[in-house]
DNA sequence: TGAAAAGTTGACTATATAGACAACTATTGA
DNA sequence: TCAATAGTTGTCTATATAGTCAACTTTTCA
C-alpha cells in the first residue's frame, strides 16, 4: 500500500523572491544573536516561517547565507555613511557623523551586533572584504583630521583614536543594550534616550578635541 | 579473545586541579571566540590537551563550564576595579579609572570579549548575576558624578553617558582589535599603542567634561 | 492551453556534538 | 601494605544539525 504523503499547505503567490528577504531577515537576527557557528538553519527556518529546505533553494549553504547577510549589512552601512557630506567645518562634519552613526545604532541594532560578533570573533569572514576600501576610507578621514589640526581647528589628538572613540561610543548603544538597560534600570531605549546620548557624545567629543 | 584496549599515556602528577585551570583557560578562549552555542567541548578539550571526558569529570556539563568561566571572568573584573580608590578630584579618579580599564583590555582581551559576546547575545546567562550589585555600583558612581557637577568641578553632562563612553572606548581596543588592525594597517597592538590610546581617551573625556 | 520553469515541501542521510560509562592508573592515608 | 579515593582515558550512545532529494504546486510564456 502506498501511503500518500500529507503536506502542509503550499503557500503560493509570494511575489518573486519575497521568501528570500524573509530568510535574510531571520538569518540576520539569528547570526547577530548566536554568531556563525551558534546559529542553526533550523531556527532560521522556523523564525522565517519557511521549511528548512526552502533556505537551501535560495542559498547554497550556511556559509553562503551568512555571506549574503554580511553583504546586505555592509551595503546598508555604506548607503548610510556615504550621505555624510564633506563640510569644511569639523564641528558640522563630526556632529552630523555622530548623529548618523547613532541613528544607525537605533534603527539597525541587529546589523550592528552582527558586525560586532564578526569582529570579536576575529573577523574570519569579513577581513577579505574590508582590506581594500576600508583602509582607503580610513586614511582619507585621517588626512582631513590632520589638516584640521594643522589649521588649528582642533587639538593635536591622534585622529585614529578620535574615530575609534566615535565608533565605540555610538555602537555601544546597539551592541551593549542589555548592559545599559541593567545599569539604568529601564525596559528599553527610547528614541529620546538615543537623542540625549547623541548630545552627550557630541558635547564630549567636540569639546574634548577643542572643536567649536 | 579479549582485545586489550590500547591507551595513550596516563599523565599523572598534575598538582590538584591543574587540569581544571587548563580547561578553564581553553574554554575562555573558545567561548570568547565562538560564543556559548558556537563553542564545542571537543575543541575545548583539544585546545586544553585533555580528553573530552576529562572535562566532564570537572564540570557537570557545557553550561556548568560556561558558568564557571563567566564567574572566573567576573571575579577578575571585580578585583581589578575595586583597586580604584575614591579620590576626591575627578581628574585623578577618572584618569586612574581609564588607565585601569585600558590596562584590563590589554592584559585580558579574552575576558573582555567573552563579556562582550554575552552582552551582544542579550546577556542570557549573565543578567541574573548582574541584577544585584551592578546597579548599586552604577548608582553610587552616578552620585559621585552628580556631586562633582553640583560643585562645578565638571560640566553638566549626564553621568551615565560619560561612564558608557569610558566603557565603550576602553573595551573597544580589546573587543574590536581586528577592526583597529585593519584600519591602522598594523600586525598587533603594542603596549605603547595602548598607552597612546589611553592618553587620547583621557584627553578627550576629561577636557570634554570640563574637568581639569 | 499546455509544457517548461520557478518555487515549495516533508522526509531522508550523513555527520558532529554533548554527555555517559567503564576500565584503567596514581595517590592517599589508616 | 592495601583498600579507598582521585584522576585519566578511549569508546559508546542519543540527539542535533547541515545538507539532499524527489514529489509536489503554482507561475510563466510561447
XYZ file of C-alpha atoms (C1' of nucleotides) in Angstrom:
484
model
C 0.000 0.000 0.000
C 1.462 3.367 -0.985
C 0.970 5.975 1.706
C 0.058 9.326 0.262
C 2.316 11.973 1.704
C 0.395 14.568 3.668
C 1.812 18.035 3.204
C 1.258 21.386 4.763
C -0.396 23.995 2.600
C 1.648 25.248 -0.292
C 1.999 28.961 0.134
C 1.848 30.487 -3.302
C 1.749 33.978 -4.579
C 4.589 35.388 -2.631
C 5.874 37.836 -5.131
C 9.133 36.687 -6.587
C 11.848 36.073 -4.005
C 9.893 37.516 -1.117
C 10.880 34.379 0.724
C 14.495 35.329 0.172
C 14.038 38.513 2.146
C 12.172 36.731 4.913
C 15.057 34.301 5.205
C 17.669 37.059 5.121
C 15.922 38.951 7.902
C 15.573 35.878 10.077
C 19.178 34.926 9.399
C 20.389 38.405 10.320
C 18.712 38.143 13.717
C 19.919 34.606 14.344
C 23.509 35.261 13.299
C 23.561 38.523 15.257
C 22.457 36.701 18.372
C 24.445 33.466 18.171
C 27.256 34.061 15.678
C 28.003 31.927 12.654
C 28.582 28.615 14.377
C 25.971 29.145 17.052
C 23.197 29.850 14.566
C 21.234 26.911 13.174
C 19.480 26.619 9.833
C 16.512 25.052 11.602
C 15.972 28.056 13.854
C 16.391 30.452 10.958
C 13.787 28.457 9.025
C 11.350 28.494 11.939
C 11.877 32.193 12.509
C 11.315 32.919 8.805
C 8.368 30.507 8.773
C 9.614 28.550 5.799
C 10.728 24.929 5.648
C 14.445 24.466 6.047
C 14.744 23.042 2.557
C 13.477 26.331 1.207
C 16.550 28.099 2.549
C 18.733 25.780 0.524
C 16.742 26.641 -2.560
C 17.824 30.275 -2.252
C 21.250 29.895 -0.664
C 23.907 27.342 -1.454
C 24.721 26.546 2.154
C 25.112 28.052 5.618
C 28.259 29.950 4.684
C 26.578 31.299 1.554
C 23.651 32.530 3.624
C 25.992 34.143 6.126
C 27.899 35.837 3.324
C 24.671 37.183 1.846
C 23.628 38.577 5.226
C 27.025 40.217 5.744
C 26.948 41.734 2.274
C 23.453 43.061 2.908
C 24.678 44.630 6.127
C 27.748 46.206 4.572
C 25.660 47.734 1.788
C 23.351 49.236 4.389
C 26.408 50.602 6.164
C 27.720 52.216 3.008
C 24.478 53.860 1.956
C 24.082 55.416 5.370
C 27.598 56.770 5.666
C 28.009 57.975 2.122
C 25.336 60.529 2.901
C 27.816 62.348 5.104
C 28.934 65.296 3.039
C 32.328 66.878 3.402
C 31.578 70.133 5.094
C 34.635 72.157 5.808
C 33.981 72.852 9.455
C 34.871 69.968 11.788
C 32.068 70.959 14.137
C 29.422 70.315 11.483
C 31.049 67.242 9.991
C 31.558 65.459 13.299
C 28.153 66.483 14.643
C 26.455 65.031 11.613
C 28.610 61.929 11.651
C 27.901 61.170 15.300
C 24.182 61.745 14.764
C 24.196 59.455 11.728
C 26.079 56.669 13.486
C 23.809 56.957 16.495
C 20.755 56.817 14.282
C 22.131 53.704 12.657
C 22.550 52.079 16.062
C 18.940 52.855 16.865
C 17.406 51.784 13.558
C 19.679 48.827 12.739
C 20.811 47.302 16.020
C 20.882 43.784 14.609
C 23.202 44.793 11.782
C 25.464 46.480 14.290
C 25.533 43.402 16.501
C 26.218 41.069 13.607
C 29.179 43.227 12.655
C 30.373 43.286 16.267
C 30.148 39.498 16.646
C 32.129 39.057 13.476
C 34.811 41.463 14.724
C 35.058 39.913 18.177
C 35.493 36.516 16.556
C 38.479 37.862 14.672
C 36.597 38.857 11.511
C 37.228 35.481 9.844
C 34.681 36.048 7.085
C 34.965 39.799 6.809
C 38.648 40.598 6.629
C 38.827 39.921 2.894
C 36.018 42.396 2.190
C 37.494 45.125 4.344
C 41.118 45.059 3.255
C 40.619 47.200 0.160
C 38.169 50.035 0.574
C 38.214 50.271 4.324
C 41.812 51.386 4.739
C 41.417 53.926 1.972
C 38.338 55.435 3.636
C 40.124 55.479 6.969
C 43.292 57.108 5.599
C 41.310 59.797 3.836
C 39.455 60.692 7.028
C 42.714 60.705 8.948
C 44.050 63.190 6.412
C 41.099 65.509 6.919
C 41.627 65.460 10.680
C 45.315 66.235 10.226
C 44.570 69.243 8.075
C 42.160 70.467 10.748
C 44.897 70.086 13.340
C 47.368 71.930 11.101
C 44.837 74.751 10.698
C 44.418 74.961 14.453
C 40.771 73.957 14.180
C 41.196 71.183 16.722
C 43.626 69.865 19.339
C 46.567 67.720 18.383
C 44.962 64.349 19.193
C 45.711 61.257 17.148
C 42.787 61.171 14.669
C 42.649 57.380 14.724
C 41.735 57.379 18.388
C 39.081 60.041 17.834
C 37.451 57.931 15.134
C 37.670 54.824 17.317
C 36.041 56.712 20.195
C 33.181 57.779 17.954
C 32.682 54.272 16.620
C 32.936 52.710 20.065
C 30.581 55.155 21.768
C 27.880 55.077 19.120
C 27.913 51.337 18.504
C 27.803 50.728 22.232
C 24.146 51.718 22.383
C 23.263 48.975 19.908
C 25.712 46.240 20.870
C 25.638 46.509 24.650
C 21.991 47.426 25.075
C 21.422 44.808 27.809
C 24.226 46.296 29.901
C 22.748 49.777 29.501
C 19.260 48.570 30.394
C 20.520 46.803 33.506
C 22.651 49.737 34.619
C 19.959 52.351 34.076
C 17.161 50.068 35.266
C 14.918 50.642 32.245
C 12.980 48.355 29.930
C 14.076 49.723 26.569
C 15.933 52.597 24.957
C 13.550 55.249 23.631
C 14.314 57.478 20.682
C 14.561 60.273 23.237
C 17.258 58.334 25.102
C 19.226 57.964 21.873
C 18.990 61.685 21.186
C 20.235 62.515 24.675
C 23.078 60.053 24.319
C 23.960 61.572 20.971
C 24.050 65.048 22.514
C 26.295 63.910 25.357
C 28.706 62.193 22.973
C 28.835 65.234 20.709
C 29.467 67.530 23.680
C 32.334 65.422 24.985
C 33.990 64.589 21.667
C 33.781 68.097 20.214
C 34.823 69.939 23.354
C 37.348 67.224 24.142
C 39.025 67.744 20.775
C 38.920 71.507 21.166
C 36.436 71.957 18.323
C 33.924 74.825 18.488
C 39.812 -13.492 22.547
C 39.688 -10.337 24.619
C 41.372 -7.425 22.878
C 43.386 -5.370 25.271
C 42.476 -1.725 24.882
C 45.455 0.360 23.864
C 45.522 3.709 25.622
C 47.574 6.837 25.401
C 49.929 7.513 28.246
C 48.291 8.359 31.525
C 49.514 11.750 32.591
C 49.865 11.721 36.323
C 51.168 14.121 38.864
C 49.444 17.263 37.748
C 49.030 19.005 41.038
C 45.459 19.013 42.180
C 43.050 20.543 39.705
C 45.761 21.850 37.438
C 43.761 20.255 34.655
C 40.807 22.321 35.787
C 42.689 25.519 35.098
C 43.895 24.270 31.740
C 40.294 23.546 30.807
C 39.052 26.892 32.096
C 41.649 28.780 30.074
C 40.887 26.857 26.901
C 37.160 27.298 27.472
C 37.558 31.041 27.971
C 39.264 31.369 24.600
C 36.773 29.124 22.827
C 33.685 30.773 24.326
C 35.144 34.234 23.706
C 35.660 33.398 20.064
C 32.508 31.426 19.234
C 30.001 32.186 21.975
C 28.207 29.598 24.078
C 26.447 27.696 21.330
C 29.242 28.031 18.811
C 31.841 26.563 21.151
C 32.285 22.799 21.231
C 33.503 20.614 24.074
C 35.684 18.729 21.620
C 37.604 21.842 20.571
C 37.974 22.957 24.172
C 39.351 19.524 25.016
C 41.812 19.611 22.125
C 42.908 23.126 22.993
C 43.411 22.166 26.643
C 45.110 18.923 25.553
C 42.926 16.713 27.698
C 40.420 14.076 26.626
C 36.888 15.364 26.372
C 35.740 13.029 29.121
C 38.118 14.779 31.487
C 36.152 17.995 31.113
C 33.041 16.206 32.322
C 34.935 14.999 35.335
C 35.488 18.597 36.479
C 32.359 20.268 35.127
C 28.840 18.934 35.151
C 28.068 19.924 31.573
C 28.625 22.592 28.953
C 26.500 25.151 30.779
C 28.313 24.425 34.019
C 31.640 25.005 32.327
C 30.387 28.237 30.782
C 29.123 29.412 34.166
C 32.488 28.658 35.754
C 34.277 30.632 33.036
C 31.918 33.581 33.441
C 32.316 33.548 37.207
C 36.097 33.457 36.829
C 35.887 36.440 34.491
C 33.612 38.445 36.755
C 35.893 37.868 39.742
C 38.836 39.117 37.704
C 36.770 42.148 36.747
C 35.926 42.908 40.363
C 39.438 42.529 41.740
C 40.784 44.917 39.118
C 38.216 47.643 39.611
C 37.977 47.524 43.359
C 41.530 48.827 43.370
C 40.208 52.165 42.175
C 40.240 54.359 45.235
C 37.819 57.199 45.771
C 39.977 60.244 45.314
C 38.147 63.496 45.656
C 39.333 65.099 42.459
C 37.521 63.905 39.328
C 40.675 64.433 37.273
C 42.598 61.857 39.292
C 39.725 59.417 39.692
C 38.810 59.328 36.013
C 42.431 59.259 34.850
C 43.145 56.271 37.004
C 39.907 54.563 36.020
C 40.539 54.968 32.290
C 44.109 53.731 32.687
C 42.915 50.722 34.676
C 40.194 49.801 32.178
C 42.607 50.205 29.313
C 45.156 48.045 31.054
C 42.485 45.410 31.551
C 41.705 45.459 27.831
C 45.376 44.915 27.072
C 46.049 42.189 29.616
C 42.706 40.359 29.492
C 41.313 40.724 25.984
C 39.672 37.307 26.035
C 37.764 38.081 29.212
C 36.613 41.333 27.676
C 35.452 39.580 24.503
C 33.647 36.872 26.408
C 31.777 39.546 28.327
C 31.010 41.393 25.092
C 29.697 38.280 23.336
C 27.451 37.575 26.279
C 26.097 41.142 26.219
C 25.518 41.193 22.470
C 23.593 37.945 22.771
C 21.276 39.613 25.259
C 23.150 38.529 28.386
C 21.058 35.337 28.749
C 23.383 33.758 31.304
C 24.649 36.918 32.924
C 21.619 39.017 33.723
C 20.909 37.142 36.946
C 24.413 37.811 38.261
C 24.342 41.488 37.382
C 20.943 42.497 38.682
C 22.069 42.917 42.274
C 25.472 44.503 42.719
C 25.816 46.092 39.336
C 23.041 48.637 39.669
C 24.228 49.590 43.124
C 27.773 50.189 41.868
C 26.429 52.185 38.949
C 24.135 54.329 41.073
C 26.908 55.115 43.526
C 29.206 56.273 40.729
C 26.394 58.330 39.235
C 26.009 60.014 42.604
C 29.685 60.924 42.737
C 29.471 62.481 39.279
C 26.402 64.470 40.273
C 28.148 65.884 43.318
C 31.046 66.910 41.070
C 28.612 68.669 38.755
C 26.938 70.401 41.710
C 30.361 71.559 42.919
C 31.144 72.951 39.476
C 34.022 70.521 39.065
C 32.701 69.301 35.720
C 30.161 70.164 33.015
C 26.523 69.229 33.345
C 26.659 66.041 31.242
C 24.547 63.007 32.072
C 26.966 60.842 34.111
C 25.522 57.647 32.649
C 26.656 58.614 29.175
C 30.109 59.545 30.442
C 30.510 56.123 32.028
C 29.208 54.407 28.896
C 31.694 56.366 26.794
C 34.547 55.279 29.019
C 33.452 51.653 28.942
C 32.860 51.699 25.205
C 36.141 53.397 24.320
C 38.345 51.263 26.523
C 36.724 47.926 25.735
C 36.879 48.727 22.048
C 40.625 48.113 21.970
C 40.101 44.566 23.197
C 36.839 43.628 21.511
C 37.311 45.203 18.089
C 41.027 44.631 17.730
C 40.693 43.198 14.193
C 38.933 46.350 13.023
C 41.680 48.516 14.533
C 44.416 46.393 12.994
C 42.806 46.556 9.560
C 42.173 50.292 9.772
C 45.646 51.189 11.008
C 47.351 48.552 8.850
C 49.360 47.006 11.668
C 50.001 43.453 12.838
C 49.287 43.824 16.537
C 48.662 46.392 19.233
C 51.793 47.149 21.227
C 51.778 48.255 24.849
C 52.912 51.632 23.508
C 49.823 51.801 21.286
C 47.615 51.132 24.313
C 49.317 53.883 26.293
C 48.803 56.363 23.457
C 45.178 55.348 23.124
C 44.734 55.762 26.858
C 46.214 59.261 26.701
C 43.928 60.273 23.833
C 40.845 58.954 25.622
C 41.795 60.717 28.843
C 42.404 63.978 26.981
C 39.038 63.884 25.216
C 36.938 62.657 28.134
C 38.442 64.970 30.748
C 38.522 68.076 28.591
C 35.150 67.135 27.069
C 33.584 67.020 30.526
C 35.256 70.273 31.539
C 37.471 68.595 34.118
C 40.941 69.998 34.814
C -3.717 25.689 -23.359
C -0.141 23.085 -22.033
C 4.581 22.165 -21.254
C 8.524 24.019 -19.000
C 10.318 26.687 -15.283
C 10.077 28.501 -10.680
C 9.099 27.783 -6.120
C 7.556 24.897 -2.001
C 7.616 20.966 0.969
C 8.295 16.656 4.083
C 11.281 13.060 4.578
C 15.755 11.368 4.397
C 21.048 10.856 5.173
C 25.492 11.594 6.944
C 27.942 13.742 10.285
C 29.001 16.371 14.515
C 28.180 17.028 19.149
C 27.077 16.586 24.283
C 27.304 13.559 27.502
C 27.584 8.692 29.779
C 30.327 4.941 31.011
C 33.502 1.509 32.284
C 38.228 0.463 32.595
C 42.196 1.997 33.819
C 46.383 4.396 36.806
C 48.155 7.142 40.507
C 47.685 8.872 45.146
C 46.343 8.888 49.858
C 46.073 7.528 54.480
C 44.870 4.313 58.106
C 50.596 -2.577 52.790
C 46.474 -2.252 50.778
C 41.905 -0.650 50.228
C 39.604 3.546 49.143
C 39.699 7.647 46.585
C 41.035 10.879 42.999
C 42.054 11.485 38.437
C 42.621 9.940 33.426
C 41.208 7.912 29.170
C 39.001 5.526 24.886
C 34.642 4.174 23.471
C 29.797 4.304 23.110
C 25.013 6.431 22.545
C 21.389 9.555 21.725
C 20.448 13.655 19.623
C 21.015 17.803 16.814
C 22.372 19.691 12.678
C 23.644 20.692 7.670
C 22.512 19.435 3.557
C 19.991 16.256 -0.187
C 16.141 14.618 -2.724
C 12.075 13.680 -5.032
C 7.405 14.864 -5.047
C 4.543 18.296 -5.253
C 2.063 23.198 -6.640
C 1.968 27.444 -8.870
C 3.504 30.607 -12.395
C 5.167 31.794 -16.868
C 5.134 32.206 -21.644
C 5.082 30.525 -26.346
